[in-house]
Coordinates of C-alpha atoms (C1' of nucleotides) in Angstrom, one line a residue:
Chain L
M1 CA 83.2 126.9 87.9
A2 CA 85.8 126.0 90.7
K3 CA 84.6 127.8 94.0
E4 CA 87.5 129.8 94.8
L5 CA 89.2 130.3 91.3
T6 CA 88.8 133.5 89.2
S7 CA 89.8 134.6 86.0
R8 CA 93.0 136.0 87.7
S9 CA 93.8 133.7 90.2
E10 CA 96.8 132.0 90.6
N11 CA 96.0 128.9 88.8
Y12 CA 94.5 130.0 85.5
S13 CA 95.0 126.6 84.1
Q14 CA 92.9 124.8 86.6
W15 CA 90.1 127.8 86.1
Y16 CA 90.5 127.7 82.6
Q17 CA 89.9 124.2 81.9
D18 CA 87.1 123.9 84.6
L19 CA 85.2 126.4 82.5
V20 CA 85.8 124.9 79.4
I21 CA 83.8 121.5 80.6
K22 CA 81.3 123.3 82.8
A23 CA 80.6 125.5 79.7
D24 CA 80.1 122.2 77.9
L25 CA 82.4 122.8 75.2
A26 CA 84.8 119.5 75.6
E27 CA 86.3 117.0 78.0
N28 CA 89.3 114.7 78.6
S29 CA 88.6 111.3 76.8
A30 CA 89.9 108.1 77.7
V31 CA 92.4 108.4 75.7
R32 CA 95.5 110.4 77.4
G33 CA 96.0 113.6 75.9
C34 CA 92.8 113.9 73.6
M35 CA 89.7 115.6 74.0
V36 CA 85.8 114.8 73.1
I37 CA 84.7 118.1 71.9
K38 CA 80.8 118.3 72.8
P39 CA 78.1 119.6 70.4
Y40 CA 78.1 123.0 72.1
G41 CA 81.8 123.6 71.7
Y42 CA 81.6 121.8 68.3
A43 CA 79.0 124.5 66.9
I44 CA 81.6 127.3 67.9
W45 CA 84.1 125.3 65.8
E46 CA 82.0 124.8 62.7
K47 CA 80.8 128.8 63.4
M48 CA 85.1 129.5 62.9
Q49 CA 84.9 126.7 59.9
A50 CA 82.4 128.9 58.2
E51 CA 84.1 132.1 58.3
L52 CA 87.8 130.8 57.5
D53 CA 86.6 128.5 54.7
R54 CA 85.1 131.3 53.2
M55 CA 87.8 133.7 53.4
F56 CA 90.0 130.9 52.1
K57 CA 87.8 130.8 48.9
E58 CA 87.2 134.5 48.5
T59 CA 91.4 134.5 48.1
G60 CA 91.0 131.8 45.5
H61 CA 91.8 128.5 47.6
V62 CA 90.0 124.9 47.4
N63 CA 89.8 122.4 49.9
A64 CA 91.3 119.0 49.2
Y65 CA 92.0 115.9 51.5
F66 CA 95.0 114.1 51.6
P67 CA 95.9 110.7 53.7
L68 CA 95.9 110.8 57.5
F69 CA 99.0 108.2 57.4
I70 CA 102.4 109.6 56.4
P71 CA 105.0 106.5 55.4
K72 CA 107.9 107.2 57.9
S73 CA 110.5 107.5 55.1
F74 CA 108.8 110.7 54.1
F75 CA 109.9 112.4 57.4
S76 CA 113.5 111.9 56.6
K77 CA 113.5 114.0 53.5
E78 CA 113.8 117.7 55.0
A79 CA 116.5 117.5 57.2
S80 CA 114.9 120.4 59.9
H81 CA 111.2 119.3 59.1
V82 CA 112.4 115.8 61.1
E83 CA 114.3 117.2 63.6
G84 CA 111.2 119.4 64.4
F85 CA 108.5 116.7 64.8
A86 CA 110.8 113.1 65.5
K87 CA 109.9 113.7 69.0
E88 CA 106.0 113.7 69.1
C89 CA 105.1 111.3 66.6
A90 CA 102.7 108.7 67.1
V91 CA 103.5 105.7 65.0
V92 CA 101.4 102.9 63.5
T93 CA 103.7 99.5 63.4
H94 CA 101.1 96.9 62.9
Y95 CA 98.2 96.1 60.9
R96 CA 96.2 93.3 63.5
L97 CA 95.3 92.0 67.0
K98 CA 94.6 88.5 67.6
T99 CA 93.1 87.3 70.6
D100 CA 95.4 86.5 73.4
E101 CA 95.1 82.6 74.2
V102 CA 97.3 82.7 77.2
N103 CA 95.6 86.0 79.5
G104 CA 92.5 86.6 77.0
G105 CA 91.7 90.0 75.7
V106 CA 93.6 91.2 72.4
I107 CA 97.0 91.4 71.7
V108 CA 99.2 93.2 69.0
D109 CA 99.5 90.0 66.4
P110 CA 103.6 89.9 65.9
D111 CA 102.9 88.6 62.4
A112 CA 101.5 91.9 61.5
K113 CA 104.1 93.9 61.5
L114 CA 104.5 96.7 58.8
E115 CA 107.3 96.6 56.4
E116 CA 107.6 100.7 56.7
E117 CA 105.9 102.1 60.0
L118 CA 103.2 104.5 59.3
I119 CA 103.3 108.1 61.1
I120 CA 100.2 109.4 62.0
R121 CA 100.6 113.3 60.4
P122 CA 101.7 115.8 62.8
T123 CA 101.3 118.3 59.9
S124 CA 101.0 117.1 56.3
E125 CA 104.1 119.0 54.1
T126 CA 105.6 115.7 53.6
I127 CA 102.9 113.9 52.2
I128 CA 101.5 116.5 50.1
W129 CA 104.7 117.5 48.6
N130 CA 105.2 113.9 47.8
T131 CA 101.8 114.0 46.1
Y132 CA 102.4 117.7 44.2
R133 CA 105.5 116.3 42.6
N134 CA 103.3 114.4 40.1
W135 CA 101.3 117.4 39.6
I136 CA 103.2 119.9 39.0
H137 CA 105.7 120.1 35.8
S138 CA 105.3 123.3 34.1
Y139 CA 105.0 127.0 34.9
R140 CA 101.0 126.4 33.7
D141 CA 100.4 124.2 36.6
L142 CA 101.1 126.6 39.2
P143 CA 100.0 128.2 41.2
I144 CA 98.0 125.5 43.5
L145 CA 96.3 126.8 46.3
I146 CA 94.8 124.1 48.5
N147 CA 93.4 123.8 52.2
Q148 CA 92.6 121.0 54.0
W149 CA 90.4 120.5 57.2
A150 CA 91.9 117.5 59.1
N151 CA 93.1 115.9 62.2
V152 CA 96.6 116.0 63.4
V153 CA 98.4 114.0 65.9
R154 CA 101.4 115.8 68.1
W155 CA 102.2 113.6 71.1
E156 CA 102.7 116.4 73.6
M157 CA 104.1 115.4 77.2
R158 CA 101.6 118.0 78.6
T159 CA 98.2 118.9 77.5
R160 CA 95.8 121.0 78.3
L161 CA 92.1 121.2 76.7
F162 CA 91.9 122.7 73.4
L163 CA 95.4 124.7 73.9
R164 CA 97.3 121.5 73.7
T165 CA 95.9 118.3 72.8
A166 CA 97.6 115.2 71.5
E167 CA 95.0 115.3 68.9
F168 CA 93.4 118.3 67.4
L169 CA 91.7 119.7 64.8
W170 CA 92.9 122.3 62.5
Q171 CA 93.1 123.4 58.8
E172 CA 96.3 123.6 56.9
G173 CA 97.0 125.5 54.1
H174 CA 99.4 123.8 51.4
T175 CA 100.5 126.2 48.3
A176 CA 103.2 126.1 45.4
H177 CA 104.1 128.8 43.4
E178 CA 106.2 130.0 40.7
T179 CA 108.3 132.9 42.0
M180 CA 109.7 133.5 45.5
Q181 CA 107.9 136.7 45.5
E182 CA 104.6 135.5 45.0
A183 CA 105.3 132.8 47.6
I184 CA 105.8 135.4 50.0
E185 CA 102.9 137.5 49.1
E186 CA 100.6 134.8 49.7
T187 CA 102.2 134.1 53.3
E188 CA 101.5 137.7 54.2
K189 CA 98.1 137.2 52.7
I190 CA 97.0 134.5 55.0
I191 CA 98.5 136.4 58.3
N192 CA 96.1 139.0 57.2
I193 CA 93.2 136.9 56.9
Y194 CA 93.7 135.4 60.3
A195 CA 94.5 138.4 62.0
D196 CA 91.0 139.9 60.4
F197 CA 89.2 136.9 61.6
A198 CA 90.7 137.0 65.1
E199 CA 90.2 140.6 65.8
N200 CA 86.7 140.9 63.4
F201 CA 84.7 137.3 64.2
M202 CA 86.8 136.7 67.9
A203 CA 86.7 140.0 68.8
M204 CA 90.5 139.4 69.7
P205 CA 93.0 141.6 69.2
V206 CA 96.3 140.1 67.9
V207 CA 100.1 141.2 67.1
K208 CA 101.1 140.3 63.6
G209 CA 104.9 139.7 63.4
L210 CA 107.6 137.1 62.4
K211 CA 109.1 134.7 64.5
S212 CA 112.9 134.7 65.8
A213 CA 115.4 131.9 64.1
N214 CA 114.3 129.9 67.1
E215 CA 111.2 129.9 67.3
R216 CA 110.3 129.3 63.5
F217 CA 108.2 126.1 62.0
A218 CA 110.6 123.3 61.2
G219 CA 111.3 123.5 57.8
A220 CA 110.6 127.2 56.9
L221 CA 112.7 130.1 56.0
E222 CA 110.2 132.8 57.7
T223 CA 107.3 132.1 60.1
Y224 CA 104.8 134.8 60.3
S225 CA 102.2 134.3 63.4
I226 CA 99.3 136.4 65.1
E227 CA 99.9 136.7 69.0
A228 CA 97.1 137.3 71.4
L229 CA 97.5 138.4 75.2
M230 CA 95.3 136.2 77.8
Q231 CA 93.8 137.6 80.6
D232 CA 96.6 135.9 82.9
G233 CA 99.6 137.9 81.3
K234 CA 100.4 134.9 79.2
A235 CA 100.6 134.9 74.9
L236 CA 99.2 132.7 73.0
Q237 CA 100.1 131.9 69.2
S238 CA 97.3 131.4 67.8
G239 CA 98.0 130.9 64.0
T240 CA 101.1 130.6 62.1
S241 CA 101.7 131.4 58.3
H242 CA 104.9 129.9 56.9
F243 CA 107.0 131.1 53.8
L244 CA 108.9 127.6 52.9
G245 CA 111.4 129.0 50.4
Q246 CA 112.3 126.0 48.2
N247 CA 113.0 123.5 51.1
F248 CA 110.3 121.0 50.5
A249 CA 110.6 121.3 47.0
K250 CA 114.3 119.9 46.7
A251 CA 113.5 117.4 49.4
F252 CA 110.7 116.0 47.1
D253 CA 112.0 117.0 43.8
V254 CA 109.4 119.1 42.7
K255 CA 110.3 121.0 39.7
F256 CA 108.8 122.7 36.7
S257 CA 109.4 124.2 33.4
S258 CA 109.6 127.8 33.0
K259 CA 108.4 130.1 30.9
E260 CA 112.1 130.2 29.5
G261 CA 112.3 126.7 29.4
K262 CA 114.5 126.0 32.5
E263 CA 113.9 123.6 35.3
E264 CA 113.2 125.5 38.7
Y265 CA 112.1 124.1 42.0
V266 CA 109.0 125.0 43.2
W267 CA 108.3 128.0 45.9
A268 CA 106.1 126.8 48.8
T269 CA 104.2 128.1 51.7
S270 CA 102.0 126.3 54.5
W271 CA 99.7 128.0 57.3
G272 CA 97.4 126.7 59.8
V273 CA 95.3 127.5 62.5
S274 CA 93.7 125.0 65.1
T275 CA 91.0 124.3 67.8
R276 CA 93.7 126.4 69.5
L277 CA 91.8 129.3 68.6
M278 CA 88.5 128.0 70.8
G279 CA 90.9 128.0 73.8
A280 CA 92.1 131.5 72.9
L281 CA 88.4 132.5 72.5
V282 CA 87.7 131.0 75.9
M283 CA 90.8 132.6 77.5
A284 CA 90.3 136.4 75.9
H285 CA 87.0 137.1 77.1
S286 CA 85.7 134.7 80.0
D287 CA 84.9 136.1 83.3
D288 CA 83.8 134.1 86.5
N289 CA 80.4 133.9 85.4
G290 CA 81.7 131.8 82.3
L291 CA 82.0 132.0 78.8
V292 CA 81.6 135.7 77.2
L293 CA 81.3 134.9 73.0
P294 CA 81.4 137.0 70.6
P295 CA 78.0 137.4 68.7
K296 CA 79.6 136.3 65.3
L297 CA 80.6 133.0 66.8
A298 CA 77.7 132.1 69.2
P299 CA 76.0 128.8 68.6
F300 CA 72.9 131.1 69.1
Q301 CA 73.3 134.9 69.9
V302 CA 69.7 135.1 71.6
V303 CA 68.3 132.9 74.3
I304 CA 64.6 133.6 75.6
V305 CA 63.6 132.6 78.7
P306 CA 59.7 132.5 79.8
I307 CA 58.9 133.2 83.5
Y308 CA 55.5 131.7 84.6
K309 CA 53.1 130.5 87.3
N310 CA 50.8 128.1 85.0
E311 CA 50.3 126.6 81.7
E312 CA 48.2 129.9 80.5
Q313 CA 50.5 132.5 81.4
L314 CA 52.9 130.0 79.5
A315 CA 50.9 130.1 76.2
L316 CA 50.5 133.5 76.3
I317 CA 54.5 134.0 76.5
S318 CA 55.0 131.6 73.9
E319 CA 52.9 133.3 71.4
K320 CA 54.5 136.3 72.0
V321 CA 58.0 135.3 71.7
K322 CA 57.2 133.2 68.7
E323 CA 56.5 136.5 67.1
I324 CA 59.9 137.9 68.4
M325 CA 61.9 134.5 67.3
A326 CA 60.0 134.8 63.7
K327 CA 61.2 138.6 63.1
L328 CA 64.8 137.8 64.6
K329 CA 65.3 134.9 62.1
T330 CA 64.5 136.7 59.4
I331 CA 67.1 139.8 59.9
G332 CA 69.4 136.7 60.5
I333 CA 69.8 136.5 64.3
S334 CA 69.9 133.0 65.8
V335 CA 67.4 132.6 68.5
K336 CA 66.9 129.6 71.0
Y337 CA 63.8 129.5 73.1
D338 CA 64.4 127.6 76.4
D339 CA 60.6 126.9 77.4
N340 CA 62.1 123.3 79.5
D341 CA 59.5 123.4 82.2
N342 CA 62.3 121.3 84.5
K343 CA 64.3 123.9 85.2
K344 CA 63.9 127.2 86.7
P345 CA 64.3 130.8 85.1
G346 CA 67.1 131.3 87.8
W347 CA 69.2 128.2 86.8
K348 CA 68.4 128.9 83.2
F349 CA 70.0 132.9 83.6
A350 CA 72.8 131.1 85.2
E351 CA 73.5 128.3 82.7
Y352 CA 73.3 130.5 79.5
E353 CA 75.8 132.9 81.3
L354 CA 77.9 130.1 81.7
K355 CA 77.7 129.3 78.2
G356 CA 78.1 132.9 77.0
V357 CA 75.1 133.4 75.1
P358 CA 75.5 137.4 73.9
V359 CA 72.0 138.2 74.6
R360 CA 69.2 137.0 77.2
L361 CA 65.7 138.0 77.1
A362 CA 63.2 137.1 80.0
M363 CA 59.7 137.6 79.4
G364 CA 56.9 136.9 82.1
P365 CA 53.3 138.2 83.1
R366 CA 54.9 141.5 84.0
D367 CA 55.9 142.2 80.4
I368 CA 52.7 140.5 78.8
E369 CA 51.1 143.1 80.6
N370 CA 53.1 146.2 79.6
G371 CA 54.1 145.2 76.2
T372 CA 57.9 144.3 77.1
V373 CA 60.5 142.4 77.1
E374 CA 63.8 142.1 79.6
I375 CA 67.4 142.0 77.6
A376 CA 70.2 141.1 79.5
R377 CA 73.9 141.4 78.1
R378 CA 76.4 138.9 78.8
D379 CA 79.4 141.3 78.3
N380 CA 78.7 143.6 81.0
L381 CA 75.6 141.8 82.7
T382 CA 73.2 144.9 82.6
K383 CA 69.4 144.3 82.3
T384 CA 67.5 146.7 80.4
V385 CA 63.6 146.3 80.1
V386 CA 62.6 147.7 76.2
A387 CA 59.1 147.9 74.6
L388 CA 58.0 144.7 72.1
D389 CA 57.6 147.1 69.2
G390 CA 60.7 147.1 67.2
V391 CA 62.7 145.0 69.5
E392 CA 64.1 143.1 66.6
D393 CA 66.3 146.3 65.8
Y394 CA 66.9 147.2 69.4
I395 CA 68.7 143.7 69.3
E396 CA 70.3 143.9 66.2
N397 CA 72.3 147.2 67.2
L398 CA 72.7 145.5 70.5
L399 CA 74.9 142.5 68.7
V400 CA 76.7 144.5 67.3
E401 CA 77.6 146.9 70.1
I402 CA 78.2 143.9 72.1
Q403 CA 81.0 142.6 69.3
S404 CA 82.9 146.0 69.2
S405 CA 82.5 146.2 72.8
I406 CA 83.8 142.7 73.6
Y407 CA 87.0 143.8 71.4
D408 CA 87.4 146.5 72.9
K409 CA 87.8 145.4 76.2
A410 CA 90.2 142.6 75.2
F411 CA 92.1 145.8 73.2
E412 CA 92.0 147.9 76.3
F413 CA 93.4 144.9 78.8
R414 CA 96.2 144.3 76.2
K415 CA 97.3 148.5 76.3
Q416 CA 97.3 148.0 79.7
N417 CA 99.3 145.1 79.8
T418 CA 102.1 146.1 77.1
F419 CA 105.3 147.4 78.7
K420 CA 108.5 149.1 77.1
V421 CA 111.3 148.1 79.1
D422 CA 115.0 149.3 78.9
T423 CA 117.2 147.1 81.3
Y424 CA 117.3 143.6 82.2
E425 CA 116.0 144.1 85.9
E426 CA 113.0 146.2 84.4
F427 CA 112.5 143.4 82.5
K428 CA 112.7 140.3 84.9
E429 CA 110.3 142.9 87.4
A430 CA 107.9 143.6 84.6
L431 CA 107.8 139.5 84.0
K432 CA 106.2 138.9 87.0
K433 CA 102.9 140.7 86.2
G434 CA 103.0 139.6 82.8
G435 CA 101.6 141.0 79.2
F436 CA 103.8 141.7 76.3
L437 CA 107.0 143.6 76.9
L438 CA 108.9 145.6 74.5
A439 CA 112.3 145.2 74.4
H440 CA 115.4 145.5 72.2
W441 CA 117.3 142.7 71.2
D442 CA 120.1 142.0 69.7
G443 CA 119.1 139.7 66.9
T444 CA 120.9 136.3 68.0
S445 CA 119.9 133.1 68.8
E446 CA 122.1 132.9 71.9
T447 CA 120.8 136.1 73.5
E448 CA 117.7 134.6 72.7
D449 CA 118.1 131.4 74.6
K450 CA 120.0 132.7 77.7
I451 CA 116.8 135.0 78.3
K452 CA 114.7 132.0 77.9
A453 CA 116.8 130.0 80.0
E454 CA 116.8 132.4 82.9
T455 CA 113.4 134.0 83.1
K456 CA 111.3 131.3 80.6
A457 CA 110.4 134.4 78.6
T458 CA 110.5 134.2 74.8
I459 CA 110.5 136.7 72.0
R460 CA 106.9 135.9 70.6
C461 CA 107.4 137.9 67.6
L462 CA 109.5 140.7 65.8
P463 CA 105.3 143.1 64.9
L464 CA 105.1 144.1 61.5
E465 CA 104.5 147.3 62.5
Y466 CA 107.2 149.2 64.5
E467 CA 108.9 152.0 64.8
E468 CA 112.6 152.4 64.1
E469 CA 114.0 153.2 67.3
A470 CA 117.7 153.4 68.6
G471 CA 118.6 151.4 71.6
V472 CA 120.6 148.7 73.2
C473 CA 119.8 145.0 73.6
I474 CA 118.6 144.3 77.1
Y475 CA 120.3 141.3 77.5
S476 CA 123.9 141.9 75.8
G477 CA 124.3 146.0 75.4
Q478 CA 124.7 145.4 71.7
P479 CA 123.1 147.8 69.8
S480 CA 119.6 147.5 67.9
K481 CA 117.2 148.9 65.9
R482 CA 114.1 148.0 66.8
R483 CA 111.8 146.4 69.8
V484 CA 110.6 143.1 69.7
I485 CA 108.1 141.3 71.9
F486 CA 108.8 139.3 74.4
A487 CA 106.4 137.3 76.8
L488 CA 105.6 134.2 78.9
A489 CA 103.7 131.5 76.8
Y490 CA 101.6 129.0 76.6
Chain A
rC1 C1' 111.4 111.9 81.9
rG2 C1' 112.0 115.0 87.0
rG3 C1' 109.1 116.9 91.4
rG4 C1' 104.6 117.3 94.2
rG5 C1' 99.5 115.1 94.8
rU6 C1' 94.8 111.8 93.7
rA7 C1' 92.2 107.4 93.6
rU8 C1' 85.5 106.0 97.8
rA9 C1' 78.0 106.2 93.8
rG10 C1' 77.3 109.9 87.3
rC11 C1' 80.1 114.4 89.7
rG12 C1' 82.5 116.7 94.2
rC13 C1' 84.0 115.1 98.7
rA14 C1' 84.4 113.2 104.5
rG15 C1' 86.4 108.8 106.3
rU16 C1' 92.3 106.3 106.4
rC17 C1' 96.8 109.2 111.2
rC18 C1' 94.2 105.6 115.9
rG19 C1' 91.1 98.6 111.9
rG20 C1' 85.2 97.1 114.3
rC21 C1' 77.6 96.8 113.9
rU22 C1' 74.2 97.6 107.2
rA23 C1' 80.8 102.8 104.6
rG24 C1' 78.7 108.4 104.6
rC25 C1' 77.4 114.0 103.0
rG26 C1' 76.4 117.6 99.4
rC27 C1' 75.1 118.0 93.6
rA28 C1' 72.5 115.0 90.3
rC29 C1' 69.0 110.7 89.2
rC30 C1' 63.8 108.6 90.2
rU31 C1' 58.4 109.3 92.7
rG32 C1' 54.6 112.8 95.0
rG33 C1' 53.2 117.4 96.1
rU34 C1' 53.9 122.5 96.7
rU35 C1' 56.9 126.0 93.2
rU36 C1' 58.9 129.4 89.1
rG37 C1' 61.2 137.9 87.6
rG38 C1' 68.8 135.1 89.8
rG39 C1' 70.7 128.0 90.0
rA40 C1' 63.7 126.1 94.8
rC41 C1' 61.4 123.1 98.7
rC42 C1' 59.1 119.0 101.6
rA43 C1' 58.6 114.0 102.0
rG44 C1' 60.0 109.1 100.1
rG45 C1' 63.4 106.4 96.7
rG46 C1' 67.3 104.0 93.9
rG47 C1' 72.5 103.6 92.9
rG48 C1' 79.0 101.1 95.7
rU49 C1' 83.2 95.0 93.7
rC50 C1' 86.1 101.7 98.6
rG51 C1' 91.9 101.7 91.5
rC52 C1' 94.3 96.5 90.9
rA53 C1' 96.9 92.3 93.2
rG54 C1' 98.6 90.3 97.4
rG55 C1' 99.9 90.4 102.8
rU56 C1' 98.8 90.8 108.1
rU57 C1' 94.3 90.0 111.0
rC58 C1' 88.9 87.2 114.7
rG59 C1' 87.4 91.6 111.4
rA60 C1' 90.6 96.1 106.0
rA61 C1' 88.0 102.0 102.4
rU62 C1' 91.5 101.7 107.1
rC63 C1' 97.8 98.9 108.5
rC64 C1' 101.9 96.6 104.8
rU65 C1' 104.2 95.2 100.0
rG66 C1' 103.8 95.7 94.8
rC67 C1' 101.2 97.6 90.8
rU68 C1' 98.5 100.7 87.6
rA69 C1' 95.8 105.2 86.3
rC70 C1' 94.7 110.1 86.5
rC71 C1' 96.0 115.9 87.9
rC72 C1' 99.1 119.6 89.1
rC73 C1' 104.2 122.2 88.5
rG74 C1' 108.6 121.8 84.8
rA75 C1' 111.3 120.7 80.3
rC76 C1' 109.1 119.8 74.9
rC77 C1' 105.0 121.9 71.5
rA78 C1' 100.3 125.0 67.6

RNA sequence: CGGGGUAUAGCGCAGUCCGGCUAGCGCACCUGGUUUGGGACCAGGGGGUCGCAGGUUCGAAUCCUGCUACCCCGACCA
């Protein structure tokens, strides 16, 4: 980690990127704006994937895979969708290279120009709805509840590891329904799954809400999102679920015969979370010693470091360690034994703190003599010496305790950084400190645009849970029935 | 695309203003030894077209011209 940068410092973004690189999660690739996810980082992503995949399947979804390339013409079919994505598409124009006889090297073969350019998917609505047209004819074909795990490309101007990369990994769900009601229920079901995952696995409190018209997904009638607060006071949109109405069905002519024998357009939803969640996880919990991973997502939950002066001591320790490891494994706790002789214990302690391993055991000659082991927890950096007897139960409880304690800390942070503001002056003042600002808004895009232009703050969402409260818009003074969340956002 | 900055060993940097022996430091790496309860120490060693191209000069990392790449701050976005 950079020496002078801390988790709350001015240049938080620099600190964050340093941390991601030093903790061995990812690095910038040779391709502008893309990243290499390293094995340790990928292991966290795999954990996230596994849990989300399970949650989707438990709610009746199935996985499938659609093409990476989308014919350009597909994009022009849904007007607002094109507008939303046109500015950031990578386009394939040729299919062949040839050697450059003049200057050496290779050049694009001008004779290999494609008839129709292919867009590298920035999202898959278009190609999927083009496919659904052939799959759906009757109400008996519905619903279709499909998810795909894939990579997408959005040519962003400015990138940040995990938070905004030109290529990223995600899952995107695309469902088709008979009725509007059913589609809306699906949209809400998914946002609840996302919130559940964020809070119970990532230990990151989120606010579920509706996006304002300005912030809505290109082509959606309604966008639900989960919003989390990062340690520098900025908001991070961490997952979205869209009610698409009949927009894509109409654009791609997807109709079905209803029970009544009438021809009707299909109702749609789409939803996704991405490797951005990795960024959220890092930013939500890390401290100046490095990552703090919630036990449920840590690639390994426990690391054991032996401390020894000679081979005999190491042999004694290793024997005890093997017993502990066996016990931990039978109760489903993942554990790594680091008996690498090339690094000293102090180095290992620092290294695993940087990597956010929730629990660290240290065992040395003293412990062998006393029948004990030293247990250090990553979240609050405390150390305790406990008896070997029953240590697996102790650790099992400790992991549960750490998981909830990390959540509580993040929740408390959000609570301390959520403010009600009633005037525009208060609003601007509060914005300097960051956090979620609860304010009245007149509901118009004009007001939202002006506030954004003047302060850079945007409406993060209209929380699903709120109290009715008469008030006046902080900007226009027009009446308002409820508060919405404003914040500076990533 | 605007504003600012950087480019010298795998990584982080000094040297550039004011040109001068064989381009230096820390970390990492290799060898040997001593170490091991919070990022060990000693000794020795390897590794460089100084971003690229051209120019000035007896002599260029250093001065001049052009180019390229990357980073930060904005605009845009999950």
